[in-house]
Amino acid sequence: MQQLQRRIEAGTYPPGSLLPSEHQLIQEFGVSRPTVVAALRVLREQGWIESQQGKGRFVRGRPAMAAVEPNRPGQAYLTNPETNAPGELVEAGAVAMPNRVAALLDAQPKSKAFLRRRLIVRDGEPSELVSLWLPLELSEGTDLTSGEPLPQGIRQHLQSRKGVRFDHIVEQITARMPTAQEAKQLGVPKNVPLLAVFGAVRDASGRPLVVVEVLLPADRHELEDAYPIS
């Protein structure tokens, strides 16, 4: 719902004004309630609006750059405990890697890697599919097959169990249409594209360790970053 942000920037909704209700936004933009709820959540998290119990949502104005947290879903999944992101495990085990994942792991196409895939739920609705890909030997002796969410981030878990040290991450963002299974899991129409975020994690020598793949329905998410101009 970038239209809402643009209206705030243009002064259509000035600071201190009350935003239209969810029902009014659904009627005006012709979108579903989950789409409106997700858009309002993003605006709140980024500091554009604030919620007041029993009163509604009010415009704060353009947030200062320091208040705009870099939205890097791959990095967030690596560092935050899984228990912070409600969801369910939909797949765990050795599977053939897609070509892009194999290339990021410097592996042979169609060779097998360990996959841990979770469907994340936010505000009671499917939000994103998060897949962790790693070499089979790196998955041994870990809790990555557990159906329970890990009480720590993937980085901390692999560091404590396998002694690996994450040094940097190379992120790629593409767009594609969902498969039938992805559309069903995420509860989106087949004609709604997905934002696919790939984060390739490497150690200090440049050796690939892990690939995080985050699939985001394009009608529910937008990616934003903030950085100084040198």
XYZ file of N, CA and C in Angstrom:
690
model
N 0.849 -1.201 0.000
C 0.000 0.000 0.000
C 0.884 1.250 0.000
N 1.697 1.393 -1.010
C 2.559 2.563 -1.101
C 1.743 3.838 -1.259
N 0.472 3.704 -1.714
C -0.370 4.888 -1.864
C -0.547 5.621 -0.543
N -0.653 4.870 0.551
C -0.814 5.500 1.859
C 0.417 6.310 2.232
N 1.599 5.736 2.002
C 2.835 6.448 2.322
C 2.950 7.707 1.469
N 2.615 7.579 0.183
C 2.705 8.751 -0.700
C 1.735 9.847 -0.258
N 0.559 9.454 0.230
C -0.412 10.456 0.686
C 0.086 11.164 1.945
N 0.765 10.437 2.807
C 1.341 11.068 4.000
C 2.439 12.045 3.584
N 3.301 11.602 2.648
C 4.385 12.472 2.176
C 3.836 13.725 1.505
N 2.733 13.582 0.772
C 2.171 14.712 0.029
C 1.337 15.636 0.908
N 1.062 15.210 2.157
C 0.272 16.043 3.046
C -1.211 15.791 2.974
N -1.637 14.817 2.151
C -3.059 14.471 2.111
C -3.524 14.018 3.483
N -2.669 13.239 4.159
C -2.883 12.872 5.557
C -1.792 13.569 6.367
N -2.039 14.765 6.873
C -0.992 15.518 7.583
C -0.708 14.925 8.951
N 0.459 15.258 9.529
C 0.785 14.772 10.878
C -0.310 15.120 11.876
N -0.673 14.142 12.701
C -1.708 14.334 13.695
C -3.099 13.965 13.242
N -3.269 13.745 11.919
C -4.599 13.408 11.413
C -4.915 11.937 11.626
N -6.202 11.625 11.676
C -6.665 10.254 11.857
C -6.767 9.571 10.499
N -6.139 8.395 10.383
C -6.237 7.632 9.137
C -7.646 7.066 8.980
N -8.082 6.825 7.735
C -9.355 6.124 7.537
C -9.313 4.749 8.205
N -10.463 4.221 8.520
C -10.547 2.911 9.160
C -10.149 1.813 8.169
N -9.893 0.612 8.711
C -9.563 -0.526 7.850
C -10.661 -0.743 6.813
N -11.924 -0.681 7.249
C -13.044 -0.893 6.325
C -13.039 0.148 5.213
N -12.785 1.403 5.565
C -12.746 2.457 4.551
C -11.606 2.240 3.563
N -10.440 1.801 4.052
C -9.304 1.557 3.167
C -9.577 0.377 2.240
N -10.230 -0.660 2.767
C -10.585 -1.819 1.939
C -11.503 -1.386 0.805
N -12.499 -0.572 1.129
C -13.445 -0.112 0.110
C -12.775 0.818 -0.897
N -11.920 1.714 -0.420
C -11.300 2.707 -1.305
C -10.315 2.087 -2.269
N -9.475 1.158 -1.779
C -8.416 0.603 -2.620
C -8.799 -0.730 -3.249
N -9.929 -1.321 -2.830
C -10.369 -2.569 -3.430
C -9.448 -3.735 -3.161
N -8.926 -3.814 -1.941
C -8.007 -4.895 -1.579
C -8.583 -5.656 -0.385
N -7.931 -6.777 -0.045
C -8.413 -7.607 1.046
C -7.995 -7.030 2.397
N -8.659 -7.503 3.449
C -8.307 -7.046 4.792
C -6.871 -7.413 5.171
N -6.392 -8.667 4.893
C -4.994 -8.978 5.226
C -4.005 -8.017 4.577
N -4.297 -7.574 3.343
C -3.402 -6.633 2.665
C -3.369 -5.302 3.405
N -4.549 -4.814 3.814
C -4.621 -3.549 4.549
C -3.925 -3.671 5.906
N -4.181 -4.765 6.618
C -3.564 -4.970 7.932
C -2.045 -5.006 7.813
N -1.537 -5.736 6.787
C -0.090 -5.827 6.595
C 0.509 -4.458 6.269
N -0.178 -3.678 5.419
C 0.325 -2.354 5.049
C 0.382 -1.426 6.261
N -0.655 -1.461 7.081
C -0.674 -0.614 8.279
C 0.400 -1.039 9.270
N 0.651 -2.342 9.346
C 1.713 -2.815 10.245
C 3.068 -2.288 9.794
N 3.327 -2.341 8.477
C 4.600 -1.838 7.947
C 4.752 -0.346 8.246
N 3.689 0.428 8.004
C 3.753 1.865 8.266
C 3.996 2.157 9.747
N 3.380 1.349 10.617
C 3.588 1.542 12.056
C 5.015 1.199 12.452
N 5.529 0.072 11.943
C 6.881 -0.352 12.293
C 7.925 0.636 11.783
N 7.646 1.288 10.662
C 8.605 2.231 10.094
C 8.466 3.632 10.683
N 7.455 3.838 11.503
C 7.325 5.121 12.179
C 6.459 6.149 11.497
N 5.725 5.764 10.432
C 4.868 6.710 9.726
C 3.584 6.993 10.513
N 3.063 5.976 11.197
C 1.813 6.135 11.931
C 1.963 5.531 13.329
N 0.993 5.831 14.191
C 0.960 5.227 15.510
C -0.479 4.864 15.847
N -0.642 3.819 16.641
C -1.977 3.368 17.038
C -2.277 3.833 18.450
N -3.494 4.305 18.669
C -3.949 4.695 20.002
C -5.183 3.880 20.336
N -5.102 3.113 21.414
C -6.166 2.204 21.802
C -7.501 2.926 21.907
N -8.500 2.411 21.186
C -9.841 2.972 21.252
C -10.058 4.209 20.409
N -8.993 4.717 19.770
C -9.117 5.945 18.985
C -8.833 5.713 17.498
N -7.876 4.855 17.198
C -7.526 4.610 15.803
C -6.054 4.827 15.537
N -5.730 5.016 14.269
C -4.344 5.197 13.844
C -4.121 6.634 13.395
N -3.059 7.233 13.911
C -2.781 8.637 13.630
C -1.457 8.762 12.874
N -1.386 9.795 12.032
C -0.194 10.032 11.221
C 0.857 10.735 12.062
N 2.090 10.229 11.991
C 3.214 10.878 12.670
C 4.014 11.747 11.714
N 3.956 11.436 10.400
C 4.748 12.160 9.414
C 5.925 11.331 8.955
N 6.813 11.940 8.178
C 7.983 11.219 7.676
C 8.925 10.906 8.833
N 9.248 9.632 9.042
C 10.146 9.291 10.151
C 11.573 9.737 9.855
N 12.307 10.047 10.922
C 13.727 10.346 10.752
C 14.452 9.099 10.275
N 15.553 9.296 9.571
C 16.260 8.154 9.014
C 16.672 7.172 10.097
N 17.038 7.686 11.266
C 17.480 6.805 12.339
C 16.367 5.892 12.818
N 15.113 6.322 12.568
C 13.981 5.515 13.018
C 13.596 4.442 12.011
N 14.152 4.523 10.800
C 13.825 3.544 9.770
C 14.814 2.395 9.869
N 14.371 1.310 10.443
C 15.245 0.160 10.586
C 15.441 -0.507 9.229
N 16.671 -0.867 8.855
C 16.881 -1.583 7.603
C 16.048 -2.860 7.588
N 15.273 -3.031 6.511
C 14.384 -4.179 6.398
C 15.112 -5.264 5.623
N 15.841 -6.103 6.321
C 16.615 -7.160 5.693
C 16.141 -8.493 6.252
N 15.138 -9.077 5.604
C 14.528 -10.284 6.181
C 15.476 -11.462 6.300
N 16.421 -11.602 5.356
C 17.367 -12.706 5.447
C 18.220 -12.614 6.690
N 18.746 -11.430 6.954
C 19.585 -11.218 8.131
C 18.779 -11.384 9.408
N 17.527 -10.909 9.405
C 16.688 -11.024 10.599
C 16.450 -12.487 10.950
N 16.219 -13.326 9.941
C 15.963 -14.737 10.221
C 17.211 -15.420 10.781
N 18.370 -14.997 10.348
C 19.608 -15.612 10.832
C 19.894 -15.263 12.281
N 19.516 -14.072 12.709
C 19.914 -13.598 14.032
C 18.816 -13.695 15.083
N 17.546 -13.605 14.670
C 16.465 -13.615 15.651
C 16.038 -15.044 15.985
N 15.682 -15.315 17.233
C 15.164 -16.640 17.588
C 13.916 -16.967 16.780
N 13.786 -18.229 16.386
C 12.588 -18.624 15.649
C 11.332 -18.441 16.495
N 11.476 -18.528 17.808
C 10.325 -18.359 18.686
C 9.741 -16.952 18.594
N 10.491 -15.999 18.018
C 9.979 -14.642 17.842
C 9.046 -14.526 16.644
N 9.071 -15.541 15.764
C 8.265 -15.500 14.542
C 7.313 -16.692 14.538
N 6.071 -16.513 14.994
C 5.122 -17.627 15.027
C 4.938 -18.234 13.641
N 4.847 -19.547 13.586
C 4.658 -20.219 12.306
C 4.727 -21.717 12.486
N 4.912 -22.410 11.382
C 4.979 -23.862 11.431
C 6.043 -24.366 10.466
N 6.637 -25.499 10.823
C 7.604 -26.151 9.957
C 6.840 -26.900 8.880
N 7.158 -26.614 7.609
C 6.454 -27.285 6.512
C 7.339 -28.293 5.788
N 8.664 -28.209 6.007
C 9.557 -29.166 5.355
C 10.908 -29.157 6.056
N 11.505 -30.346 6.203
C 12.842 -30.458 6.772
C 13.447 -31.771 6.294
N 14.616 -31.682 5.655
C 15.273 -32.892 5.172
C 16.163 -32.601 3.983
N 16.743 -33.657 3.436
C 17.654 -33.535 2.296
C 16.845 -33.486 1.002
N 17.040 -32.436 0.215
C 16.329 -32.277 -1.054
C 17.301 -31.742 -2.102
N 16.924 -31.896 -3.371
C 17.740 -31.366 -4.468
C 17.634 -29.844 -4.488
N 18.772 -29.181 -4.644
C 18.800 -27.715 -4.630
C 18.356 -27.124 -5.961
N 17.581 -26.043 -5.949
C 17.355 -25.271 -7.168
C 18.675 -24.702 -7.680
N 18.709 -24.355 -8.946
C 19.967 -23.896 -9.551
C 20.554 -22.680 -8.844
N 19.700 -21.703 -8.484
C 20.220 -20.486 -7.840
C 20.849 -20.810 -6.486
N 20.177 -21.660 -5.708
C 20.711 -22.018 -4.394
C 22.024 -22.780 -4.542
N 22.083 -23.704 -5.513
C 23.310 -24.461 -5.743
C 24.461 -23.522 -6.105
N 24.178 -22.536 -6.936
C 25.223 -21.587 -7.329
C 25.708 -20.784 -6.126
N 24.793 -20.377 -5.258
C 25.180 -19.592 -4.090
C 25.972 -20.418 -3.083
N 25.750 -21.738 -3.072
C 26.499 -22.615 -2.166
C 27.720 -23.233 -2.842
N 27.996 -22.807 -4.065
C 29.121 -23.367 -4.835
C 29.004 -24.890 -4.927
N 27.791 -25.371 -5.192
C 27.534 -26.808 -5.287
C 27.081 -27.167 -6.697
N 27.086 -28.446 -7.004
C 26.638 -28.926 -8.301
C 25.117 -28.789 -8.398
N 24.599 -28.349 -9.548
C 23.144 -28.260 -9.715
C 22.481 -29.608 -9.446
N 21.329 -29.557 -8.811
C 20.508 -30.722 -8.494
C 21.127 -31.627 -7.422
N 22.294 -31.249 -6.884
C 22.827 -32.017 -5.760
C 21.995 -31.709 -4.521
N 22.132 -32.521 -3.494
C 21.265 -32.387 -2.329
C 21.880 -31.511 -1.241
N 20.997 -30.810 -0.569
C 21.372 -30.017 0.597
C 20.281 -30.195 1.638
N 20.552 -29.759 2.847
C 19.522 -29.826 3.888
C 18.653 -28.587 3.786
N 17.339 -28.795 3.840
C 16.372 -27.703 3.762
C 15.509 -27.676 5.021
N 15.414 -26.512 5.636
C 14.458 -26.274 6.733
C 13.568 -25.121 6.284
N 12.288 -25.382 6.112
C 11.365 -24.368 5.588
C 10.228 -24.147 6.577
N 10.002 -22.882 6.921
C 8.932 -22.519 7.848
C 7.986 -21.513 7.200
N 6.705 -21.683 7.480
C 5.693 -20.718 7.072
C 5.449 -19.786 8.248
N 5.758 -18.502 8.056
C 5.635 -17.517 9.126
C 4.236 -16.897 9.088
N 3.640 -16.750 10.255
C 2.294 -16.194 10.373
C 2.362 -14.901 11.167
N 1.758 -13.841 10.622
C 1.710 -12.554 11.329
C 0.270 -12.039 11.295
N -0.184 -11.537 12.416
C -1.565 -11.040 12.537
C -2.571 -12.094 12.100
N -2.264 -13.359 12.377
C -3.180 -14.447 12.071
C -3.235 -14.852 10.618
N -2.362 -14.280 9.763
C -2.370 -14.586 8.331
C -0.981 -15.046 7.890
N -0.918 -15.990 6.909
C 0.394 -16.371 6.369
C 1.116 -15.142 5.825
N 2.389 -14.994 6.172
C 3.127 -13.785 5.807
C 4.272 -14.058 4.848
N 5.103 -15.061 5.153
C 6.245 -15.358 4.299
C 6.684 -16.799 4.489
N 7.370 -17.312 3.483
C 7.995 -18.627 3.545
C 9.490 -18.421 3.681
N 10.073 -19.000 4.721
C 11.503 -18.841 4.965
C 12.175 -20.201 4.860
N 13.153 -20.307 3.953
C 13.865 -21.569 3.732
C 15.336 -21.397 4.064
N 15.850 -22.324 4.833
C 17.268 -22.355 5.173
C 17.894 -23.530 4.427
N 18.896 -23.239 3.593
C 19.613 -24.263 2.832
C 21.054 -24.337 3.343
N 21.547 -25.543 3.607
C 22.935 -25.685 4.031
C 23.451 -27.072 3.659
N 24.770 -27.203 3.498
C 25.347 -28.513 3.170
C 24.926 -29.562 4.182
N 24.775 -30.793 3.711
C 24.283 -31.864 4.572
C 25.152 -32.038 5.817
N 26.475 -31.961 5.635
C 27.356 -32.194 6.777
C 27.218 -31.103 7.841
N 26.791 -29.918 7.428
C 26.633 -28.830 8.395
C 25.347 -28.977 9.208
N 24.409 -29.767 8.692
C 23.143 -29.958 9.415
C 23.225 -31.064 10.455
N 24.228 -31.921 10.334
C 24.342 -33.063 11.252
C 24.640 -32.583 12.676
N 23.963 -33.173 13.647
C 24.179 -32.811 15.038
C 23.507 -31.524 15.456
N 22.540 -31.058 14.670
C 21.804 -29.835 15.007
C 20.342 -30.184 15.288
N 19.568 -29.168 15.663
C 18.135 -29.353 15.919
C 17.288 -28.874 14.742
N 17.887 -28.806 13.553
C 17.174 -28.230 12.419
C 16.048 -29.111 11.908
N 16.012 -30.386 12.303
C 14.896 -31.249 11.914
C 13.721 -31.121 12.880
N 13.895 -30.398 13.967
C 12.849 -30.287 14.981
C 11.662 -29.491 14.450
N 10.473 -29.974 14.762
C 9.276 -29.238 14.385
C 9.006 -28.044 15.273
N 9.692 -27.963 16.392
C 9.530 -26.827 17.307
C 10.416 -25.667 16.865
N 9.944 -24.425 17.008
C 10.795 -23.277 16.681
C 12.010 -23.224 17.585
N 13.155 -22.877 17.017
C 14.387 -22.814 17.792
C 14.352 -21.605 18.730
N 14.815 -21.769 19.965
C 14.811 -20.649 20.911
C 15.983 -19.688 20.687
N 16.695 -19.871 19.601
C 17.824 -18.997 19.266
C 17.865 -18.819 17.751
N 18.648 -17.845 17.289
C 18.780 -17.635 15.865
C 19.620 -18.729 15.222
N 19.479 -18.867 13.910
C 20.237 -19.881 13.174
C 21.737 -19.652 13.336
N 22.154 -18.398 13.312
C 23.569 -18.085 13.466
C 24.107 -18.618 14.788
N 23.412 -18.315 15.877
C 23.866 -18.761 17.192
C 23.813 -20.280 17.304
N 22.779 -20.893 16.732
C 22.642 -22.343 16.821
C 23.786 -23.057 16.108
N 24.084 -22.629 14.885
C 25.164 -23.283 14.140
C 26.533 -22.964 14.737
N 26.655 -21.796 15.298
C 27.931 -21.445 15.929
C 28.188 -22.321 17.143
N 27.153 -22.554 17.940
C 27.341 -23.357 19.147
C 27.466 -24.841 18.833
N 26.748 -25.325 17.812
C 26.757 -26.753 17.508
C 27.890 -27.158 16.564
N 28.219 -26.290 15.602
C 29.178 -26.677 14.556
C 30.452 -25.839 14.558
N 30.486 -24.786 15.357
C 31.688 -23.973 15.441
C 31.943 -23.078 14.253
N 30.941 -22.873 13.398
C 31.141 -22.019 12.226
C 30.990 -20.550 12.626
N 31.637 -19.678 11.885
C 31.587 -18.250 12.159
C 31.077 -17.515 10.920
N 29.910 -16.892 11.050
C 29.374 -16.088 9.945
C 30.157 -14.780 9.875
N 30.566 -14.410 8.663
C 31.329 -13.177 8.497
C 30.544 -12.114 7.738
N 29.940 -12.483 6.620
C 29.172 -11.508 5.847
C 28.099 -12.231 5.037
N 27.166 -11.450 4.532
C 26.059 -11.999 3.757
C 25.894 -11.205 2.471
N 25.729 -11.915 1.368
C 25.482 -11.299 0.062
C 24.010 -11.523 -0.263
N 23.278 -10.433 -0.454
C 21.831 -10.535 -0.635
C 21.447 -10.240 -2.077
N 20.542 -11.047 -2.597
C 19.972 -10.856 -3.927
C 18.459 -10.817 -3.802
N 17.813 -9.943 -4.566
C 16.361 -9.833 -4.541
C 15.840 -9.969 -5.960
N 14.947 -10.923 -6.172
C 14.327 -11.120 -7.477
C 12.811 -11.171 -7.289
N 12.096 -11.265 -8.395
C 10.645 -11.407 -8.356
C 10.239 -12.540 -9.290
N 9.245 -13.289 -8.889
C 8.728 -14.372 -9.730
C 7.309 -14.707 -9.308
N 6.638 -15.489 -10.138
C 5.298 -15.932 -9.801
C 5.377 -17.144 -8.879
N 4.403 -17.327 -7.998
C 4.454 -18.459 -7.062
C 4.101 -19.770 -7.746
N 4.621 -20.858 -7.200
C 4.160 -22.167 -7.617
C 2.773 -22.392 -7.007
N 2.096 -23.433 -7.465
C 0.766 -23.725 -6.928
C 0.838 -23.985 -5.425
N 1.885 -24.702 -4.993
C 2.016 -25.009 -3.576
C 2.306 -23.748 -2.765
N 3.184 -22.883 -3.274
C 3.506 -21.643 -2.564
C 2.280 -20.747 -2.445
N 1.484 -20.658 -3.525
C 0.277 -19.839 -3.492
C -0.698 -20.361 -2.437
N -0.816 -21.683 -2.348
C -1.713 -22.286 -1.357
C -1.222 -22.025 0.061
N 0.096 -22.215 0.286
C 0.637 -22.026 1.623
C 0.519 -20.575 2.087
N 0.762 -19.640 1.175
C 0.742 -18.229 1.528
C -0.654 -17.615 1.413
N -1.599 -18.360 0.840
C -2.952 -17.844 0.715
C -3.062 -16.671 -0.233
N -2.326 -16.748 -1.369
C -2.361 -15.669 -2.357
C -2.857 -16.211 -3.687
N -3.455 -15.361 -4.524
C -3.814 -15.796 -5.878
C -2.560 -16.135 -6.680
N -2.722 -17.003 -7.677
C -1.570 -17.425 -8.468
C -0.994 -16.292 -9.316
N -1.763 -15.208 -9.495
C -1.270 -14.100 -10.320
C -0.596 -13.005 -9.506
N -0.414 -13.232 -8.202
C 0.300 -12.258 -7.350
C 1.767 -12.676 -7.278
N 2.688 -11.827 -7.731
C 4.107 -12.213 -7.718
C 4.680 -12.256 -6.312
N 5.798 -12.946 -6.189
C 6.531 -13.026 -4.934
C 7.844 -12.267 -5.056
N 8.231 -11.610 -3.986
C 9.591 -11.103 -3.859
C 10.424 -12.221 -3.244
N 11.490 -12.603 -3.914
C 12.359 -13.672 -3.424
C 13.677 -13.064 -2.991
N 13.947 -13.133 -1.692
C 15.184 -12.589 -1.125
C 16.114 -13.755 -0.807
N 17.303 -13.757 -1.415
C 18.305 -14.787 -1.158
C 19.475 -14.157 -0.414
N 19.797 -14.713 0.742
C 20.946 -14.245 1.501
C 21.981 -15.353 1.592
N 23.122 -15.153 0.931
C 24.203 -16.142 0.951
C 25.195 -15.766 2.039
N 25.292 -16.613 3.042
C 26.157 -16.351 4.191
C 27.522 -16.998 3.950
N 28.588 -16.256 4.212
C 29.942 -16.755 3.992
C 30.799 -16.526 5.236
N 31.850 -17.322 5.353
C 32.799 -17.093 6.446
C 33.849 -16.088 5.987
N 34.840 -15.825 6.838
C 35.834 -14.791 6.526
C 36.657 -15.118 5.288
N 36.789 -16.399 4.948
C 37.547 -16.799 3.762
C 36.716 -16.729 2.490
N 35.411 -16.456 2.623
C 34.523 -16.421 1.464
C 33.823 -17.736 1.195
N 34.047 -18.741 2.040
C 33.402 -20.048 1.840
C 31.919 -19.944 2.172
N 31.039 -20.406 1.255
C 29.600 -20.340 1.543
C 29.208 -21.327 2.626
N 28.383 -20.877 3.540
C 27.931 -21.707 4.652
C 26.442 -22.032 4.557
N 25.643 -21.011 4.340
C 24.189 -21.137 4.410
C 23.567 -20.199 3.385
N 22.412 -20.596 2.862
C 21.598 -19.699 2.045
C 20.224 -19.588 2.698
N 19.795 -18.363 2.931
C 18.450 -18.100 3.434
C 17.615 -17.575 2.276
N 16.477 -18.200 2.052
C 15.554 -17.786 0.994
C 14.241 -17.356 1.653
N 13.837 -16.109 1.418
C 12.596 -15.587 1.994
C 11.664 -15.206 0.855
N 10.477 -15.807 0.827
C 9.471 -15.518 -0.193
C 8.388 -14.643 0.408
N 8.197 -13.448 -0.181
C 7.270 -12.452 0.346
C 6.220 -12.113 -0.709
N 4.928 -12.288 -0.441
C 3.913 -11.835 -1.395
C 4.053 -10.340 -1.652
N 4.128 -9.961 -2.926
C 4.424 -8.565 -3.263
C 3.307 -7.607 -2.871
N 2.088 -8.117 -2.672
C 0.994 -7.223 -2.298
C 0.907 -7.009 -0.795
N 1.796 -7.649 -0.025
C 1.756 -7.510 1.423
C 3.042 -6.918 1.998
N 4.090 -6.824 1.195
C 5.382 -6.416 1.724
C 6.031 -5.385 0.811
N 6.861 -4.562 1.406
C 7.788 -3.745 0.638
C 9.098 -3.694 1.415
N 10.198 -3.633 0.682
C 11.521 -3.628 1.293
C 12.066 -2.210 1.276
N 12.584 -1.785 2.415
C 13.104 -0.425 2.534
C 14.386 -0.449 3.336
N 15.315 0.397 2.961
C 16.572 0.528 3.692
C 16.878 2.004 3.845
N 17.733 2.342 4.766
C 18.161 3.711 4.970
C 19.672 3.735 5.163
N 20.332 4.688 4.522
C 21.779 4.779 4.636
C 22.216 6.208 4.381
N 23.326 6.632 4.973
C 23.788 8.016 4.796
C 24.361 8.232 3.404
N 24.297 9.459 2.928
C 24.915 9.835 1.656
C 26.274 10.401 1.961
N 27.310 9.733 1.468
C 28.670 10.158 1.788
C 29.115 11.278 0.864
